[in-house]
XYZ file of C-alpha atoms in Angstrom:
143
model
C 6.904 9.191 4.605
C 6.014 7.482 1.331
C 3.127 8.257 -0.993
C 1.529 4.818 -0.488
C 0.921 5.644 3.189
C -0.983 8.832 2.383
C -2.688 8.421 -1.007
C -6.320 7.582 -1.652
C -6.225 4.126 -3.176
C -8.338 3.339 -6.207
C -10.585 6.385 -6.274
C -13.469 6.565 -8.726
C -12.190 6.118 -12.291
C -14.396 7.095 -15.229
C -14.392 6.123 -18.881
C -13.559 8.787 -21.470
C -17.054 8.418 -22.932
C -18.762 9.353 -19.635
C -20.818 12.531 -19.956
C -19.708 15.763 -18.313
C -22.982 15.741 -16.352
C -22.338 12.212 -15.059
C -18.775 13.149 -14.045
C -20.106 16.112 -12.060
C -22.667 13.868 -10.360
C -19.953 11.347 -9.409
C -17.875 14.186 -7.939
C -20.871 15.337 -5.904
C -21.680 11.835 -4.682
C -18.095 10.962 -3.743
C -17.072 14.384 -2.450
C -14.037 14.590 -4.713
C -12.860 17.401 -6.966
C -11.202 15.344 -9.678
C -11.550 12.051 -11.477
C -9.012 10.048 -13.452
C -10.279 9.440 -16.989
C -9.540 6.111 -18.637
C -10.013 4.259 -21.860
C -11.857 1.129 -20.751
C -10.993 -0.726 -23.941
C -7.256 -0.326 -23.294
C -7.281 -0.074 -19.472
C -5.220 3.088 -19.878
C -5.259 6.453 -18.124
C -5.942 9.114 -20.770
C -6.476 12.222 -18.666
C -7.940 13.796 -15.595
C -10.998 15.991 -15.150
C -11.437 18.425 -12.275
C -14.374 20.389 -10.955
C -12.545 23.447 -12.295
C -12.416 21.889 -15.797
C -16.178 21.362 -15.668
C -16.813 24.969 -14.663
C -14.335 26.685 -16.992
C -14.335 24.399 -20.034
C -17.977 23.320 -20.039
C -20.397 25.426 -17.988
C -18.784 28.833 -18.638
C -18.580 28.080 -22.367
C -22.132 26.799 -22.660
C -20.991 23.310 -23.648
C -23.578 20.538 -23.756
C -23.253 18.677 -20.440
C -24.128 15.489 -22.305
C -20.830 15.744 -24.190
C -18.020 13.306 -23.425
C -15.811 14.140 -20.463
C -12.792 13.524 -22.717
C -13.737 16.777 -24.525
C -12.744 18.789 -21.444
C -10.308 16.499 -19.622
C -6.698 17.560 -19.189
C -4.555 15.112 -21.134
C -1.233 15.980 -19.492
C -1.396 14.008 -16.260
C 1.138 14.666 -13.527
C 1.964 11.556 -11.559
C 4.206 10.051 -8.919
C 5.012 6.547 -7.752
C 3.748 4.946 -4.569
C 7.279 4.567 -3.176
C 8.162 8.260 -3.722
C 8.813 10.353 -0.646
C 6.225 13.009 0.224
C 8.916 15.697 0.393
C 9.886 14.936 -3.218
C 6.355 15.089 -4.569
C 5.693 18.337 -2.680
C 8.628 19.826 -4.572
C 7.067 18.697 -7.881
C 3.640 20.011 -6.882
C 5.166 23.375 -6.050
C 7.121 23.495 -9.296
C 4.014 22.812 -11.410
C 1.519 24.623 -9.122
C -0.736 21.567 -8.898
C -2.647 20.178 -5.945
C -3.229 16.582 -7.076
C -1.146 13.760 -8.518
C -2.048 10.382 -9.942
C -0.248 7.594 -8.083
C 1.270 4.770 -10.124
C 2.727 1.526 -8.784
C 6.238 1.891 -10.198
C 8.276 3.010 -13.193
C 8.056 -0.323 -15.025
C 4.360 -1.197 -14.705
C 2.832 2.277 -14.344
C -0.243 0.553 -12.911
C -2.835 3.012 -11.591
C -2.920 2.896 -7.779
C -4.768 6.030 -6.741
C -4.509 9.777 -6.176
C -2.719 12.004 -3.708
C -3.746 15.558 -2.899
C -2.435 18.342 -0.733
C -5.399 17.644 1.524
C -4.307 13.999 1.926
C -0.819 15.156 2.891
C -2.097 17.840 5.271
C -4.229 15.290 7.134
C -1.161 13.096 7.750
C 1.258 15.965 8.378
C 2.792 15.502 11.818
C 6.251 17.037 11.514
C 5.193 20.421 12.877
C 6.946 22.539 10.280
C 8.811 21.340 7.206
C 5.912 19.417 5.684
C 3.440 22.204 6.502
C 5.711 24.736 4.826
C 5.966 22.491 1.769
C 2.192 22.303 1.515
C 1.823 26.074 1.889
C 4.309 26.650 -0.940
C 2.233 24.480 -3.286
C -0.912 26.516 -2.722
C -1.512 29.468 -4.977
C -4.717 31.503 -4.886
C -6.714 31.437 -8.126
C -7.776 35.061 -7.851
């Protein structure tokens, strides 16, 4: 199965100047735990912010929630391409202990297409074993 058949296409995308508070509100309204962060002037992906980033890098450190989301966003973005096989990206997720990937169109254009999460894969998982095992190996408790 390919990524394009499982991924969430064109999820909410926020500008790097968006406030941390506004990012949290968008997450609440859309029911998502992460948002791609872009530079609107260049139409370029510059990072990703997660609910965990907001808690650990902003709230727990007493940061002003009116500050720019780019202040807490993770700049190193892990990604895959929409034609990649799910089994291949599960291997990468396991290797990096991540639960979400940005989906790009292809190697040459790197056009933003969406996001894929372990939850997306689990919902489409129908193989009865190998895929489920791959998902389980990607999950690591935080405590």
